[in-house]
Amino acid sequence: AVQDALFEWGQKVSVALITNSALTRQEMLEEICLRFGVNLPPGISKPRMLTLLEQHLEAVRRRGEHAVLLIDEAQNLDEALLEEIRMLSNVEHLGDKLLQIFLIGQPELEAMLARPELRQLRQRISVHYRLNPLSPEETAAYLHHHLTIAGGDADAIMPAETSREVYRITHGIPREINTVAAQAMLVAFAEGAHTVTPAHVRAVQKETEFRSVIAGETDAPVEAFQAAARASAWTAP
């Protein structure tokens, strides 16, 4: 989804994509500058770094482009890094925000943002969107599409009952579907079978002790986030 968005935006935006969350606040700021193409002299101080970043973002705005910061796997960010991101959301010129920030992550991100101590960051979130898991029918179509693109006979390799079993243990999460289906195909291959059966899928679940990221999950994190967002909307700057 992120790559599709980058392709769609084309030359309309200047993008910094951050995928590494194991950083200090200083390192995060440096990484953002480097991703935007800001030249940083050795030993630069943080205030000077912020100044150079702001100057670059102003230049981006003068070119008629939008500066976008994409942070993937944001559920792994600690509170200090989230606070640094909140501070960056304040960067503006003549009342206009110079940086649009996207936090992209797993469901744990919602629970994190619902914490009282992150209220100030939450107040600055204008849009919250959750990609829902695939349905059983979409899971089957997803599997068959990949198998067909790879040149296989999708119906013969992954029949309907097997697709349903994959859905049962992955809850329709694409990343987990990929993992379970690939492992099940290896199990079938090792047995000399030409068809992946529900038994092969269950074998993967048992042998790898697979557990879906949303197994047993409730809507509590989502509801807490939405309730907190509604409550803070009245006090947002």
CSV table of C-alpha atoms in Angstrom, one decimal:
chain,number,residue,atom,x,y,z
A,1,ALA,CA,0.0,0.0,0.0
A,2,VAL,CA,2.8,2.4,0.8
A,3,GLN,CA,4.7,1.7,-2.4
A,4,ASP,CA,1.5,2.1,-4.4
A,5,ALA,CA,0.9,5.5,-2.7
A,6,LEU,CA,4.5,6.6,-3.6
A,7,PHE,CA,4.0,5.6,-7.2
A,8,GLU,CA,0.6,7.5,-7.4
A,9,TRP,CA,2.1,10.6,-5.9
A,10,GLY,CA,5.0,10.7,-8.4
A,11,GLN,CA,6.7,14.0,-8.6
A,12,LYS,CA,4.0,15.8,-6.6
A,13,VAL,CA,5.7,15.1,-3.2
A,14,SER,CA,9.0,14.9,-1.5
A,15,VAL,CA,9.0,11.8,0.6
A,16,ALA,CA,11.1,10.5,3.5
A,17,LEU,CA,10.4,6.8,4.2
A,18,ILE,CA,11.6,5.6,7.6
A,19,THR,CA,11.6,1.9,8.4
A,20,ASN,CA,14.1,1.7,11.2
A,21,SER,CA,12.6,2.2,14.7
A,22,ALA,CA,15.8,1.3,16.7
A,23,LEU,CA,17.0,4.9,16.9
A,24,THR,CA,17.5,7.6,19.4
A,25,ARG,CA,15.7,10.9,19.1
A,26,GLN,CA,18.9,12.5,17.6
A,27,GLU,CA,19.3,9.6,15.2
A,28,MET,CA,15.7,9.7,14.1
A,29,LEU,CA,16.0,13.4,13.2
A,30,GLU,CA,19.2,12.7,11.3
A,31,GLU,CA,17.6,9.8,9.5
A,32,ILE,CA,14.7,12.0,8.4
A,33,CYS,CA,17.1,14.7,7.2
A,34,LEU,CA,19.1,12.2,5.2
A,35,ARG,CA,16.0,10.7,3.6
A,36,PHE,CA,14.8,14.1,2.5
A,37,GLY,CA,18.3,14.7,1.0
A,38,VAL,CA,19.5,17.3,3.5
A,39,ASN,CA,23.2,17.6,3.6
A,40,LEU,CA,24.4,17.5,7.2
A,41,PRO,CA,27.9,18.5,8.2
A,42,PRO,CA,29.8,16.3,10.7
A,43,GLY,CA,29.1,16.9,14.3
A,44,ILE,CA,26.1,19.1,13.7
A,45,SER,CA,24.0,20.0,16.7
A,46,LYS,CA,20.3,19.2,17.0
A,47,PRO,CA,19.1,22.8,16.8
A,48,ARG,CA,21.2,23.4,13.6
A,49,MET,CA,19.9,20.1,12.2
A,50,LEU,CA,16.3,21.3,12.8
A,51,THR,CA,17.1,24.6,11.1
A,52,LEU,CA,18.5,22.9,8.0
A,53,LEU,CA,15.4,20.6,7.8
A,54,GLU,CA,13.0,23.5,8.1
A,55,GLN,CA,14.9,25.4,5.4
A,56,HIS,CA,14.7,22.3,3.1
A,57,LEU,CA,10.9,21.9,3.8
A,58,GLU,CA,10.4,25.6,2.9
A,59,ALA,CA,12.2,25.0,-0.4
A,60,VAL,CA,10.0,22.0,-1.1
A,61,ARG,CA,6.9,24.2,-0.5
A,62,ARG,CA,8.2,26.9,-2.8
A,63,ARG,CA,8.6,24.3,-5.6
A,64,GLY,CA,4.9,23.6,-5.2
A,65,GLU,CA,5.4,20.1,-3.7
A,66,HIS,CA,4.3,18.6,-0.4
A,67,ALA,CA,6.8,17.1,2.0
A,68,VAL,CA,5.7,13.8,3.4
A,69,LEU,CA,7.2,11.7,6.2
A,70,LEU,CA,6.2,8.0,6.2
A,71,ILE,CA,7.1,6.0,9.2
A,72,ASP,CA,6.5,2.3,8.7
A,73,GLU,CA,6.2,-0.3,11.5
A,74,ALA,CA,5.3,2.6,13.8
A,75,GLN,CA,4.1,0.3,16.5
A,76,ASN,CA,7.7,-0.3,17.4
A,77,LEU,CA,8.5,3.3,18.2
A,78,ASP,CA,9.0,4.2,21.8
A,79,GLU,CA,7.5,7.1,23.6
A,80,ALA,CA,10.5,9.3,23.2
A,81,LEU,CA,10.5,8.9,19.4
A,82,LEU,CA,6.8,9.5,19.2
A,83,GLU,CA,7.4,12.7,21.1
A,84,GLU,CA,10.1,13.7,18.6
A,85,ILE,CA,7.5,13.1,15.8
A,86,ARG,CA,5.0,15.3,17.6
A,87,MET,CA,7.5,18.1,17.8
A,88,LEU,CA,8.1,17.8,14.0
A,89,SER,CA,4.4,18.1,13.4
A,90,ASN,CA,4.7,21.7,14.7
A,91,VAL,CA,7.1,22.7,11.9
A,92,GLU,CA,5.4,25.5,9.9
A,93,HIS,CA,5.9,28.6,7.8
A,94,LEU,CA,3.6,31.6,7.9
A,95,GLY,CA,1.0,29.4,9.5
A,96,ASP,CA,1.2,26.6,7.0
A,97,LYS,CA,2.3,23.1,8.1
A,98,LEU,CA,5.5,22.1,6.1
A,99,LEU,CA,5.3,18.4,6.9
A,100,GLN,CA,2.6,15.8,6.6
A,101,ILE,CA,3.3,12.7,8.7
A,102,PHE,CA,1.9,9.2,8.2
A,103,LEU,CA,2.3,6.6,11.0
A,104,ILE,CA,1.8,3.1,9.6
A,105,GLY,CA,1.7,0.1,11.8
A,106,GLN,CA,0.2,-3.1,13.2
A,107,PRO,CA,-2.9,-3.0,15.5
A,108,GLU,CA,-0.7,-2.5,18.5
A,109,LEU,CA,-0.2,1.1,17.2
A,110,GLU,CA,-3.8,1.9,18.0
A,111,ALA,CA,-3.4,0.7,21.6
A,112,MET,CA,-0.2,2.7,22.0
A,113,LEU,CA,-1.8,6.0,20.7
A,114,ALA,CA,-4.7,5.5,23.2
A,115,ARG,CA,-2.3,6.0,26.1
A,116,PRO,CA,-3.0,9.1,28.2
A,117,GLU,CA,0.6,10.2,28.0
A,118,LEU,CA,0.4,10.4,24.2
A,119,ARG,CA,-2.7,12.7,24.3
A,120,GLN,CA,-0.8,15.6,22.6
A,121,LEU,CA,0.3,13.5,19.7
A,122,ARG,CA,-3.2,12.0,19.4
A,123,GLN,CA,-4.7,15.5,19.2
A,124,ARG,CA,-2.7,16.2,16.0
A,125,ILE,CA,-4.0,13.1,14.1
A,126,SER,CA,-6.6,14.3,11.6
A,127,VAL,CA,-7.2,11.0,9.8
A,128,HIS,CA,-7.3,7.5,11.3
A,129,TYR,CA,-7.7,4.6,8.9
A,130,ARG,CA,-7.6,0.9,9.5
A,131,LEU,CA,-7.1,-1.7,6.7
A,132,ASN,CA,-9.4,-4.6,7.5
A,133,PRO,CA,-8.3,-8.2,7.1
A,134,LEU,CA,-9.4,-10.1,4.0
A,135,SER,CA,-12.6,-12.1,4.0
A,136,PRO,CA,-12.7,-15.9,3.4
A,137,GLU,CA,-13.6,-15.2,-0.2
A,138,GLU,CA,-10.9,-12.5,-0.6
A,139,THR,CA,-8.3,-14.9,1.0
A,140,ALA,CA,-9.1,-17.5,-1.6
A,141,ALA,CA,-8.9,-15.0,-4.4
A,142,TYR,CA,-5.6,-13.6,-3.0
A,143,LEU,CA,-4.1,-17.1,-2.9
A,144,HIS,CA,-5.3,-18.1,-6.4
A,145,HIS,CA,-4.1,-14.8,-7.9
A,146,HIS,CA,-0.5,-15.4,-6.6
A,147,LEU,CA,-0.5,-19.0,-7.8
A,148,THR,CA,-1.8,-18.1,-11.2
A,149,ILE,CA,0.7,-15.3,-11.6
A,150,ALA,CA,3.4,-17.9,-10.8
A,151,GLY,CA,2.1,-20.2,-13.5
A,152,GLY,CA,0.4,-22.7,-11.4
A,153,ASP,CA,-3.0,-24.4,-11.5
A,154,ALA,CA,-4.5,-22.5,-8.6
A,155,ASP,CA,-7.6,-24.7,-8.2
A,156,ALA,CA,-5.6,-27.9,-8.2
A,157,ILE,CA,-2.9,-26.6,-5.9
A,158,MET,CA,-5.0,-24.7,-3.3
A,159,PRO,CA,-8.6,-26.0,-3.4
A,160,ALA,CA,-11.4,-24.1,-1.6
A,161,GLU,CA,-11.3,-26.1,1.6
A,162,THR,CA,-7.5,-25.4,1.9
A,163,SER,CA,-8.0,-21.7,1.4
A,164,ARG,CA,-10.7,-21.7,4.1
A,165,GLU,CA,-8.2,-23.4,6.5
A,166,VAL,CA,-5.6,-20.8,5.7
A,167,TYR,CA,-8.2,-18.1,6.5
A,168,ARG,CA,-9.2,-19.8,9.7
A,169,ILE,CA,-5.7,-19.5,11.3
A,170,THR,CA,-4.6,-16.2,9.7
A,171,HIS,CA,-7.8,-14.3,10.1
A,172,GLY,CA,-7.2,-12.9,6.6
A,173,ILE,CA,-4.0,-11.0,7.4
A,174,PRO,CA,-2.0,-10.9,4.0
A,175,ARG,CA,1.4,-11.2,5.6
A,176,GLU,CA,0.4,-14.2,7.6
A,177,ILE,CA,-1.4,-15.8,4.6
A,178,ASN,CA,1.9,-15.6,2.7
A,179,THR,CA,3.8,-17.3,5.5
A,180,VAL,CA,1.3,-20.1,6.2
A,181,ALA,CA,0.5,-20.8,2.5
A,182,ALA,CA,4.2,-21.0,1.6
A,183,GLN,CA,5.0,-23.3,4.5
A,184,ALA,CA,2.0,-25.5,3.7
A,185,MET,CA,3.2,-25.8,0.1
A,186,LEU,CA,6.6,-26.9,1.3
A,187,VAL,CA,5.0,-29.6,3.5
A,188,ALA,CA,3.0,-30.8,0.5
A,189,PHE,CA,6.1,-30.8,-1.7
A,190,ALA,CA,8.1,-32.8,0.9
A,191,GLU,CA,5.3,-35.5,0.9
A,192,GLY,CA,5.3,-35.5,-2.9
A,193,ALA,CA,1.7,-34.2,-3.0
A,194,HIS,CA,0.5,-32.1,-5.9
A,195,THR,CA,-2.4,-30.6,-3.8
A,196,VAL,CA,-2.1,-28.6,-0.6
A,197,THR,CA,-4.7,-29.9,1.9
A,198,PRO,CA,-6.1,-28.5,5.1
A,199,ALA,CA,-4.0,-31.1,6.9
A,200,HIS,CA,-0.9,-29.6,5.5
A,201,VAL,CA,-2.0,-26.2,6.8
A,202,ARG,CA,-2.8,-27.6,10.2
A,203,ALA,CA,0.6,-29.2,10.3
A,204,VAL,CA,2.3,-25.8,9.7
A,205,GLN,CA,0.2,-24.3,12.5
A,206,LYS,CA,1.2,-27.1,14.9
A,207,GLU,CA,4.9,-27.4,14.0
A,208,THR,CA,5.6,-23.6,14.0
A,209,GLU,CA,3.2,-22.9,16.9
A,210,PHE,CA,1.7,-20.3,14.6
A,211,ARG,CA,-0.5,-17.6,16.3
A,212,SER,CA,-2.1,-14.8,14.3
A,213,VAL,CA,-1.3,-11.2,15.4
A,214,ILE,CA,-5.1,-10.7,15.9
A,215,ALA,CA,-5.9,-14.0,17.5
A,216,GLY,CA,-8.1,-13.3,20.4
A,217,GLU,CA,-8.0,-9.6,19.6
A,218,THR,CA,-11.0,-7.4,20.5
A,219,ASP,CA,-12.0,-4.0,19.3
A,220,ALA,CA,-10.9,-2.5,22.6
A,221,PRO,CA,-7.7,-0.8,21.3
A,222,VAL,CA,-9.7,0.7,18.4
A,223,GLU,CA,-12.6,1.9,20.6
A,224,ALA,CA,-10.1,3.4,23.1
A,225,PHE,CA,-8.3,5.2,20.4
A,226,GLN,CA,-11.5,6.5,18.8
A,227,ALA,CA,-13.0,7.6,22.2
A,228,ALA,CA,-9.8,9.4,23.1
A,229,ALA,CA,-9.7,11.1,19.7
A,230,ARG,CA,-13.3,12.3,20.1
A,231,ALA,CA,-12.6,13.6,23.6
A,232,SER,CA,-9.5,15.4,22.6
A,233,ALA,CA,-11.0,17.0,19.4
A,234,TRP,CA,-12.5,19.8,21.5
A,235,THR,CA,-9.1,20.8,22.9
A,236,ALA,CA,-7.0,20.2,19.8
A,237,PRO,CA,-5.1,23.4,18.7
